């Protein structure tokens, strides 16, 4: 029965009820299990058909699974209809680009340029940064287009599009220009403004720096003296350098200043 279902060329078009009828000869399992088996068989058939349709574009197994999970039997139709829209669902740029090429979409179409920039922004986020140098941006966009049937768009054109894009913001630091994603830039700018506001409103806490030094090394003692004023403080150090010990000492000394002083810790240590 299972072999017969696999050979049925209309399997992907069967309704659940039709699949259930086809599974009736199967014995020893519940109706629910029969439906689950039938659905899995149908999904395998649809995946196989999708793989055949996308093979000329150099697809990968991950792309097939992503498209199947999103669109099931209509996956091939959907990606051919709007190739670069599939990026937002996790389909690779390479597949989207190949389909767009075969479809006849221009190399400098709005959809393709936005897709390249989508990949560039993703690269910036993956590095853990908020920006990238112009030199690195050129290198990354070249790599994104590396295996494209379109070839590579000129550097000057890419840069002019970045400057006109609503996705990026350029910021000069002396002779160096950094390219930010706009979202990351404005988040960073807001954080910087908040840090400045807190620093500008600095006040004395009452801690005179005379207590709490027991067992601390000179660097920790210097950091402890920061407790004398409010505002933003940044304490850095490698594993085992005593950051957590210092935070505990901050709390102890802060409590001594005023017993009802409130403090909040957010992931104070690894």
PDB file of C-alpha atoms in Angstrom:
ATOM      1  CA  UNK A   1       0.000   0.000   0.000  1.00  0.00           C
ATOM      2  CA  UNK A   2       2.789   2.428   0.904  1.00  0.00           C
ATOM      3  CA  UNK A   3       4.688   1.595  -2.278  1.00  0.00           C
ATOM      4  CA  UNK A   4       1.524   2.151  -4.278  1.00  0.00           C
ATOM      5  CA  UNK A   5       1.035   5.575  -2.698  1.00  0.00           C
ATOM      6  CA  UNK A   6       4.590   6.587  -3.523  1.00  0.00           C
ATOM      7  CA  UNK A   7       3.988   5.689  -7.168  1.00  0.00           C
ATOM      8  CA  UNK A   8       0.736   7.682  -7.327  1.00  0.00           C
ATOM      9  CA  UNK A   9       1.468  10.763  -9.446  1.00  0.00           C
ATOM     10  CA  UNK A  10      -1.579  12.585  -8.064  1.00  0.00           C
ATOM     11  CA  UNK A  11      -0.438  12.154  -4.477  1.00  0.00           C
ATOM     12  CA  UNK A  12       0.447  15.802  -3.904  1.00  0.00           C
ATOM     13  CA  UNK A  13      -3.039  16.848  -5.043  1.00  0.00           C
ATOM     14  CA  UNK A  14      -4.927  14.430  -2.793  1.00  0.00           C
ATOM     15  CA  UNK A  15      -7.025  15.793   0.043  1.00  0.00           C
ATOM     16  CA  UNK A  16      -6.547  14.420   3.557  1.00  0.00           C
ATOM     17  CA  UNK A  17      -9.766  12.424   3.134  1.00  0.00           C
ATOM     18  CA  UNK A  18      -8.518  10.858  -0.108  1.00  0.00           C
ATOM     19  CA  UNK A  19      -5.237   9.962   1.544  1.00  0.00           C
ATOM     20  CA  UNK A  20      -7.140   8.401   4.440  1.00  0.00           C
ATOM     21  CA  UNK A  21      -9.173   6.257   1.997  1.00  0.00           C
ATOM     22  CA  UNK A  22      -5.993   5.151   0.250  1.00  0.00           C
ATOM     23  CA  UNK A  23      -4.554   4.093   3.596  1.00  0.00           C
ATOM     24  CA  UNK A  24      -7.552   1.964   4.620  1.00  0.00           C
ATOM     25  CA  UNK A  25      -5.925  -1.361   3.634  1.00  0.00           C
ATOM     26  CA  UNK A  26      -3.120  -0.696   6.151  1.00  0.00           C
ATOM     27  CA  UNK A  27      -3.808  -2.779   9.285  1.00  0.00           C
ATOM     28  CA  UNK A  28      -2.694  -2.575  12.890  1.00  0.00           C
ATOM     29  CA  UNK A  29      -2.534   1.211  13.331  1.00  0.00           C
ATOM     30  CA  UNK A  30      -5.066   3.846  14.337  1.00  0.00           C
ATOM     31  CA  UNK A  31      -6.743   6.231  11.899  1.00  0.00           C
ATOM     32  CA  UNK A  32      -4.682   9.111  13.328  1.00  0.00           C
ATOM     33  CA  UNK A  33      -1.422   7.281  12.666  1.00  0.00           C
ATOM     34  CA  UNK A  34      -2.604   6.397   9.145  1.00  0.00           C
ATOM     35  CA  UNK A  35      -3.213  10.073   8.428  1.00  0.00           C
ATOM     36  CA  UNK A  36       0.212  10.993   9.802  1.00  0.00           C
ATOM     37  CA  UNK A  37       1.891   8.357   7.622  1.00  0.00           C
ATOM     38  CA  UNK A  38      -0.054   9.496   4.564  1.00  0.00           C
ATOM     39  CA  UNK A  39       0.839  13.141   5.173  1.00  0.00           C
ATOM     40  CA  UNK A  40       4.529  12.269   5.503  1.00  0.00           C
ATOM     41  CA  UNK A  41       4.459  10.266   2.273  1.00  0.00           C
ATOM     42  CA  UNK A  42       2.835  13.195   0.495  1.00  0.00           C
ATOM     43  CA  UNK A  43       5.419  15.618   1.901  1.00  0.00           C
ATOM     44  CA  UNK A  44       8.267  13.417   0.637  1.00  0.00           C
ATOM     45  CA  UNK A  45       6.723  13.388  -2.833  1.00  0.00           C
ATOM     46  CA  UNK A  46       6.291  17.175  -2.836  1.00  0.00           C
ATOM     47  CA  UNK A  47       9.881  17.685  -1.666  1.00  0.00           C
ATOM     48  CA  UNK A  48      11.111  15.389  -4.441  1.00  0.00           C
ATOM     49  CA  UNK A  49       9.180  17.364  -7.066  1.00  0.00           C
ATOM     50  CA  UNK A  50      10.486  20.629  -5.626  1.00  0.00           C
ATOM     51  CA  UNK A  51      14.047  19.328  -5.714  1.00  0.00           C
ATOM     52  CA  UNK A  52      13.672  18.446  -9.414  1.00  0.00           C
ATOM     53  CA  UNK A  53      12.274  21.885 -10.256  1.00  0.00           C
ATOM     54  CA  UNK A  54      15.013  23.764  -8.418  1.00  0.00           C
ATOM     55  CA  UNK A  55      17.954  21.525  -9.409  1.00  0.00           C
ATOM     56  CA  UNK A  56      18.890  23.727 -12.433  1.00  0.00           C
ATOM     57  CA  UNK A  57      19.371  26.671 -10.066  1.00  0.00           C
ATOM     58  CA  UNK A  58      21.900  24.914  -7.827  1.00  0.00           C
ATOM     59  CA  UNK A  59      19.604  24.720  -4.801  1.00  0.00           C
ATOM     60  CA  UNK A  60      20.606  23.300  -1.439  1.00  0.00           C
ATOM     61  CA  UNK A  61      18.763  20.933   0.890  1.00  0.00           C
ATOM     62  CA  UNK A  62      18.180  23.745   3.355  1.00  0.00           C
ATOM     63  CA  UNK A  63      16.513  25.905   0.685  1.00  0.00           C
ATOM     64  CA  UNK A  64      14.169  23.072  -0.269  1.00  0.00           C
ATOM     65  CA  UNK A  65      13.145  22.503   3.341  1.00  0.00           C
ATOM     66  CA  UNK A  66      12.637  26.228   4.034  1.00  0.00           C
ATOM     67  CA  UNK A  67      10.455  26.627   0.945  1.00  0.00           C
ATOM     68  CA  UNK A  68       8.496  23.459   1.636  1.00  0.00           C
ATOM     69  CA  UNK A  69       7.760  24.431   5.239  1.00  0.00           C
ATOM     70  CA  UNK A  70       6.498  27.836   4.111  1.00  0.00           C
ATOM     71  CA  UNK A  71       4.609  27.038   0.904  1.00  0.00           C
ATOM     72  CA  UNK A  72       4.321  23.230   0.607  1.00  0.00           C
ATOM     73  CA  UNK A  73       3.217  22.285  -2.909  1.00  0.00           C
ATOM     74  CA  UNK A  74       3.272  25.880  -4.154  1.00  0.00           C
ATOM     75  CA  UNK A  75       6.929  26.496  -3.225  1.00  0.00           C
ATOM     76  CA  UNK A  76       8.387  26.424  -6.759  1.00  0.00           C
ATOM     77  CA  UNK A  77       5.611  28.682  -8.041  1.00  0.00           C
ATOM     78  CA  UNK A  78       6.170  31.197  -5.240  1.00  0.00           C
ATOM     79  CA  UNK A  79       9.934  31.551  -5.645  1.00  0.00           C
ATOM     80  CA  UNK A  80       9.606  31.970  -9.406  1.00  0.00           C
ATOM     81  CA  UNK A  81       6.921  34.599  -8.868  1.00  0.00           C
ATOM     82  CA  UNK A  82       9.025  36.803  -6.538  1.00  0.00           C
ATOM     83  CA  UNK A  83      12.546  35.350  -6.081  1.00  0.00           C
ATOM     84  CA  UNK A  84      14.095  37.917  -3.757  1.00  0.00           C
ATOM     85  CA  UNK A  85      11.065  38.011  -1.456  1.00  0.00           C
ATOM     86  CA  UNK A  86      12.133  34.529  -0.345  1.00  0.00           C
ATOM     87  CA  UNK A  87      15.207  35.913   1.442  1.00  0.00           C
ATOM     88  CA  UNK A  88      13.041  36.981   4.366  1.00  0.00           C
ATOM     89  CA  UNK A  89      12.064  33.340   4.881  1.00  0.00           C
ATOM     90  CA  UNK A  90      15.677  32.151   5.023  1.00  0.00           C
ATOM     91  CA  UNK A  91      16.196  31.040   1.410  1.00  0.00           C
ATOM     92  CA  UNK A  92      19.783  31.560   0.220  1.00  0.00           C
ATOM     93  CA  UNK A  93      20.730  34.569  -1.903  1.00  0.00           C
ATOM     94  CA  UNK A  94      22.342  32.220  -4.419  1.00  0.00           C
ATOM     95  CA  UNK A  95      19.071  30.414  -5.181  1.00  0.00           C
ATOM     96  CA  UNK A  96      17.014  33.626  -5.300  1.00  0.00           C
ATOM     97  CA  UNK A  97      19.592  35.226  -7.586  1.00  0.00           C
ATOM     98  CA  UNK A  98      19.700  32.234  -9.963  1.00  0.00           C
ATOM     99  CA  UNK A  99      15.909  32.105 -10.261  1.00  0.00           C
ATOM    100  CA  UNK A 100      15.753  35.862 -10.893  1.00  0.00           C
ATOM    101  CA  UNK A 101      18.401  35.541 -13.621  1.00  0.00           C
ATOM    102  CA  UNK A 102      16.488  32.790 -15.423  1.00  0.00           C
ATOM    103  CA  UNK A 103      13.331  34.852 -15.056  1.00  0.00           C
ATOM    104  CA  UNK A 104      15.043  37.754 -16.853  1.00  0.00           C
ATOM    105  CA  UNK A 105      15.076  40.202 -13.945  1.00  0.00           C
ATOM    106  CA  UNK A 106      17.654  43.008 -14.527  1.00  0.00           C
ATOM    107  CA  UNK A 107      20.919  42.884 -12.568  1.00  0.00           C
ATOM    108  CA  UNK A 108      20.224  46.336 -11.132  1.00  0.00           C
ATOM    109  CA  UNK A 109      16.551  45.791 -10.330  1.00  0.00           C
ATOM    110  CA  UNK A 110      15.308  47.265  -7.070  1.00  0.00           C
ATOM    111  CA  UNK A 111      14.558  43.796  -5.712  1.00  0.00           C
ATOM    112  CA  UNK A 112      18.068  42.511  -6.434  1.00  0.00           C
ATOM    113  CA  UNK A 113      19.840  45.579  -5.001  1.00  0.00           C
ATOM    114  CA  UNK A 114      17.739  45.334  -1.830  1.00  0.00           C
ATOM    115  CA  UNK A 115      18.584  41.615  -1.636  1.00  0.00           C
ATOM    116  CA  UNK A 116      22.327  42.352  -1.813  1.00  0.00           C
ATOM    117  CA  UNK A 117      21.907  44.967   0.908  1.00  0.00           C
ATOM    118  CA  UNK A 118      19.871  42.513   2.990  1.00  0.00           C
ATOM    119  CA  UNK A 119      22.846  40.137   2.856  1.00  0.00           C
ATOM    120  CA  UNK A 120      25.287  42.955   3.689  1.00  0.00           C
ATOM    121  CA  UNK A 121      23.217  43.997   6.717  1.00  0.00           C
ATOM    122  CA  UNK A 122      23.072  40.355   7.830  1.00  0.00           C
ATOM    123  CA  UNK A 123      26.861  40.150   7.626  1.00  0.00           C
ATOM    124  CA  UNK A 124      27.234  43.287   9.782  1.00  0.00           C
ATOM    125  CA  UNK A 125      24.915  41.853  12.446  1.00  0.00           C
ATOM    126  CA  UNK A 126      26.719  38.504  12.436  1.00  0.00           C
ATOM    127  CA  UNK A 127      30.037  40.193  13.199  1.00  0.00           C
ATOM    128  CA  UNK A 128      28.489  41.599  16.382  1.00  0.00           C
ATOM    129  CA  UNK A 129      29.124  45.141  15.173  1.00  0.00           C
ATOM    130  CA  UNK A 130      26.847  47.994  14.122  1.00  0.00           C
ATOM    131  CA  UNK A 131      28.919  49.193  11.182  1.00  0.00           C
ATOM    132  CA  UNK A 132      31.465  48.250   8.538  1.00  0.00           C
ATOM    133  CA  UNK A 133      34.196  50.137   6.690  1.00  0.00           C
ATOM    134  CA  UNK A 134      33.714  51.037   3.026  1.00  0.00           C
ATOM    135  CA  UNK A 135      36.611  48.744   2.090  1.00  0.00           C
ATOM    136  CA  UNK A 136      35.052  45.788   3.912  1.00  0.00           C
ATOM    137  CA  UNK A 137      31.602  46.571   2.482  1.00  0.00           C
ATOM    138  CA  UNK A 138      32.995  46.368  -1.045  1.00  0.00           C
ATOM    139  CA  UNK A 139      34.680  43.059  -0.229  1.00  0.00           C
ATOM    140  CA  UNK A 140      31.486  41.616   1.275  1.00  0.00           C
ATOM    141  CA  UNK A 141      29.221  42.707  -1.604  1.00  0.00           C
ATOM    142  CA  UNK A 142      31.747  41.211  -4.048  1.00  0.00           C
ATOM    143  CA  UNK A 143      31.607  37.941  -2.108  1.00  0.00           C
ATOM    144  CA  UNK A 144      27.786  37.991  -2.067  1.00  0.00           C
ATOM    145  CA  UNK A 145      27.786  38.263  -5.870  1.00  0.00           C
ATOM    146  CA  UNK A 146      30.721  35.870  -6.233  1.00  0.00           C
ATOM    147  CA  UNK A 147      28.911  33.013  -8.000  1.00  0.00           C
ATOM    148  CA  UNK A 148      26.149  35.071  -9.577  1.00  0.00           C
ATOM    149  CA  UNK A 149      25.240  34.464 -13.221  1.00  0.00           C
ATOM    150  CA  UNK A 150      24.838  38.236 -13.504  1.00  0.00           C
ATOM    151  CA  UNK A 151      28.493  38.889 -12.711  1.00  0.00           C
ATOM    152  CA  UNK A 152      29.448  41.664 -10.277  1.00  0.00           C
ATOM    153  CA  UNK A 153      27.936  45.126 -10.264  1.00  0.00           C
ATOM    154  CA  UNK A 154      30.573  47.940 -10.381  1.00  0.00           C
ATOM    155  CA  UNK A 155      31.912  49.182  -7.036  1.00  0.00           C
ATOM    156  CA  UNK A 156      30.895  52.770  -7.842  1.00  0.00           C
ATOM    157  CA  UNK A 157      27.310  51.703  -8.526  1.00  0.00           C
ATOM    158  CA  UNK A 158      27.061  49.692  -5.301  1.00  0.00           C
ATOM    159  CA  UNK A 159      28.368  52.649  -3.258  1.00  0.00           C
ATOM    160  CA  UNK A 160      25.976  55.117  -4.892  1.00  0.00           C
ATOM    161  CA  UNK A 161      23.075  52.795  -4.101  1.00  0.00           C
ATOM    162  CA  UNK A 162      24.251  52.395  -0.482  1.00  0.00           C
ATOM    163  CA  UNK A 163      24.355  56.177  -0.117  1.00  0.00           C
ATOM    164  CA  UNK A 164      20.811  56.483  -1.507  1.00  0.00           C
ATOM    165  CA  UNK A 165      19.437  53.505   0.424  1.00  0.00           C
ATOM    166  CA  UNK A 166      17.014  53.862   3.324  1.00  0.00           C
ATOM    167  CA  UNK A 167      18.678  50.837   4.924  1.00  0.00           C
ATOM    168  CA  UNK A 168      22.080  52.407   5.618  1.00  0.00           C
ATOM    169  CA  UNK A 169      23.618  55.528   7.124  1.00  0.00           C
ATOM    170  CA  UNK A 170      27.150  56.720   6.403  1.00  0.00           C
ATOM    171  CA  UNK A 171      29.192  58.393   9.114  1.00  0.00           C
ATOM    172  CA  UNK A 172      32.665  59.905   8.681  1.00  0.00           C
ATOM    173  CA  UNK A 173      35.337  59.691  11.359  1.00  0.00           C
ATOM    174  CA  UNK A 174      38.169  61.848  10.102  1.00  0.00           C
ATOM    175  CA  UNK A 175      39.217  60.329   6.803  1.00  0.00           C
ATOM    176  CA  UNK A 176      37.416  57.040   7.440  1.00  0.00           C
ATOM    177  CA  UNK A 177      33.781  56.417   6.489  1.00  0.00           C
ATOM    178  CA  UNK A 178      31.714  53.784   8.289  1.00  0.00           C
ATOM    179  CA  UNK A 179      28.521  52.247   6.931  1.00  0.00           C
ATOM    180  CA  UNK A 180      25.850  51.572   9.575  1.00  0.00           C
ATOM    181  CA  UNK A 181      22.518  49.872   9.255  1.00  0.00           C
ATOM    182  CA  UNK A 182      20.134  52.691  10.106  1.00  0.00           C
ATOM    183  CA  UNK A 183      18.365  50.698  12.792  1.00  0.00           C
ATOM    184  CA  UNK A 184      21.643  49.901  14.570  1.00  0.00           C
ATOM    185  CA  UNK A 185      22.889  53.474  14.175  1.00  0.00           C
ATOM    186  CA  UNK A 186      19.869  55.060  15.842  1.00  0.00           C
ATOM    187  CA  UNK A 187      19.822  52.457  18.629  1.00  0.00           C
ATOM    188  CA  UNK A 188      23.506  53.137  19.300  1.00  0.00           C
ATOM    189  CA  UNK A 189      22.925  56.888  19.127  1.00  0.00           C
ATOM    190  CA  UNK A 190      20.077  56.636  21.650  1.00  0.00           C
ATOM    191  CA  UNK A 191      22.222  54.571  24.032  1.00  0.00           C
ATOM    192  CA  UNK A 192      25.054  57.116  23.722  1.00  0.00           C
ATOM    193  CA  UNK A 193      22.651  59.969  24.523  1.00  0.00           C
ATOM    194  CA  UNK A 194      21.356  58.105  27.585  1.00  0.00           C
ATOM    195  CA  UNK A 195      24.901  57.428  28.811  1.00  0.00           C
ATOM    196  CA  UNK A 196      25.752  61.107  28.376  1.00  0.00           C
ATOM    197  CA  UNK A 197      22.569  62.153  30.205  1.00  0.00           C
ATOM    198  CA  UNK A 198      23.406  59.894  33.130  1.00  0.00           C
ATOM    199  CA  UNK A 199      27.013  61.086  33.189  1.00  0.00           C
ATOM    200  CA  UNK A 200      25.975  64.749  33.057  1.00  0.00           C
ATOM    201  CA  UNK A 201      23.670  64.235  36.051  1.00  0.00           C
ATOM    202  CA  UNK A 202      26.470  62.707  38.160  1.00  0.00           C
ATOM    203  CA  UNK A 203      26.247  63.256  41.912  1.00  0.00           C
ATOM    204  CA  UNK A 204      28.221  62.144  44.971  1.00  0.00           C
ATOM    205  CA  UNK A 205      26.966  59.033  46.722  1.00  0.00           C
ATOM    206  CA  UNK A 206      28.660  59.613  50.068  1.00  0.00           C
ATOM    207  CA  UNK A 207      31.203  56.831  49.732  1.00  0.00           C
ATOM    208  CA  UNK A 208      34.613  58.189  50.808  1.00  0.00           C
ATOM    209  CA  UNK A 209      36.746  55.314  49.513  1.00  0.00           C
ATOM    210  CA  UNK A 210      38.168  54.386  52.920  1.00  0.00           C
ATOM    211  CA  UNK A 211      36.449  51.035  53.430  1.00  0.00           C
ATOM    212  CA  UNK A 212      35.954  47.799  51.548  1.00  0.00           C
ATOM    213  CA  UNK A 213      39.514  47.372  50.289  1.00  0.00           C
ATOM    214  CA  UNK A 214      40.265  44.141  52.129  1.00  0.00           C
ATOM    215  CA  UNK A 215      41.574  41.457  49.763  1.00  0.00           C
ATOM    216  CA  UNK A 216      41.410  43.640  46.660  1.00  0.00           C
ATOM    217  CA  UNK A 217      44.301  44.222  44.292  1.00  0.00           C
ATOM    218  CA  UNK A 218      45.255  47.790  43.221  1.00  0.00           C
ATOM    219  CA  UNK A 219      43.094  47.685  40.059  1.00  0.00           C
ATOM    220  CA  UNK A 220      40.070  46.518  42.037  1.00  0.00           C
ATOM    221  CA  UNK A 221      40.661  49.234  44.641  1.00  0.00           C
ATOM    222  CA  UNK A 222      40.756  51.871  41.915  1.00  0.00           C
ATOM    223  CA  UNK A 223      37.491  50.489  40.495  1.00  0.00           C
ATOM    224  CA  UNK A 224      35.907  50.468  43.954  1.00  0.00           C
ATOM    225  CA  UNK A 225      36.578  54.182  44.333  1.00  0.00           C
ATOM    226  CA  UNK A 226      34.230  54.745  41.372  1.00  0.00           C
ATOM    227  CA  UNK A 227      31.435  54.124  43.861  1.00  0.00           C
ATOM    228  CA  UNK A 228      31.937  57.658  45.183  1.00  0.00           C
ATOM    229  CA  UNK A 229      29.852  59.107  42.316  1.00  0.00           C
ATOM    230  CA  UNK A 230      26.721  58.118  40.413  1.00  0.00           C
ATOM    231  CA  UNK A 231      26.597  57.758  36.652  1.00  0.00           C
ATOM    232  CA  UNK A 232      27.713  55.121  34.174  1.00  0.00           C
ATOM    233  CA  UNK A 233      30.799  53.098  35.044  1.00  0.00           C
ATOM    234  CA  UNK A 234      32.442  50.443  32.888  1.00  0.00           C
ATOM    235  CA  UNK A 235      34.492  47.722  34.551  1.00  0.00           C
ATOM    236  CA  UNK A 236      36.344  45.305  32.279  1.00  0.00           C
ATOM    237  CA  UNK A 237      38.652  42.349  32.815  1.00  0.00           C
ATOM    238  CA  UNK A 238      39.297  38.814  31.680  1.00  0.00           C
ATOM    239  CA  UNK A 239      38.064  35.609  33.347  1.00  0.00           C
ATOM    240  CA  UNK A 240      39.161  35.382  36.959  1.00  0.00           C
ATOM    241  CA  UNK A 241      40.234  39.024  37.181  1.00  0.00           C
ATOM    242  CA  UNK A 242      37.781  39.716  40.003  1.00  0.00           C
ATOM    243  CA  UNK A 243      34.833  41.500  38.398  1.00  0.00           C
ATOM    244  CA  UNK A 244      32.223  39.489  40.301  1.00  0.00           C
ATOM    245  CA  UNK A 245      34.124  39.994  43.579  1.00  0.00           C
ATOM    246  CA  UNK A 246      34.130  43.724  42.897  1.00  0.00           C
ATOM    247  CA  UNK A 247      30.385  43.793  42.208  1.00  0.00           C
ATOM    248  CA  UNK A 248      29.751  42.029  45.536  1.00  0.00           C
ATOM    249  CA  UNK A 249      31.917  44.664  47.270  1.00  0.00           C
ATOM    250  CA  UNK A 250      29.948  47.440  45.543  1.00  0.00           C
ATOM    251  CA  UNK A 251      26.734  46.028  46.998  1.00  0.00           C
ATOM    252  CA  UNK A 252      28.211  45.675  50.494  1.00  0.00           C
ATOM    253  CA  UNK A 253      29.506  49.245  50.541  1.00  0.00           C
ATOM    254  CA  UNK A 254      26.366  50.663  48.973  1.00  0.00           C
ATOM    255  CA  UNK A 255      24.275  49.031  51.694  1.00  0.00           C
ATOM    256  CA  UNK A 256      26.451  50.671  54.364  1.00  0.00           C
ATOM    257  CA  UNK A 257      25.694  54.130  52.959  1.00  0.00           C
ATOM    258  CA  UNK A 258      21.962  53.696  53.463  1.00  0.00           C
ATOM    259  CA  UNK A 259      20.208  50.511  54.480  1.00  0.00           C
ATOM    260  CA  UNK A 260      17.181  51.057  52.252  1.00  0.00           C
ATOM    261  CA  UNK A 261      19.265  51.791  49.143  1.00  0.00           C
ATOM    262  CA  UNK A 262      17.914  49.853  46.166  1.00  0.00           C
ATOM    263  CA  UNK A 263      20.102  48.107  43.606  1.00  0.00           C
ATOM    264  CA  UNK A 264      19.376  45.901  40.640  1.00  0.00           C
ATOM    265  CA  UNK A 265      21.637  43.368  38.964  1.00  0.00           C
ATOM    266  CA  UNK A 266      21.150  42.122  35.401  1.00  0.00           C
ATOM    267  CA  UNK A 267      23.338  39.125  34.455  1.00  0.00           C
ATOM    268  CA  UNK A 268      26.235  40.464  36.584  1.00  0.00           C
ATOM    269  CA  UNK A 269      28.524  37.556  35.723  1.00  0.00           C
ATOM    270  CA  UNK A 270      28.980  34.850  33.104  1.00  0.00           C
TER     271      UNK A 270
END
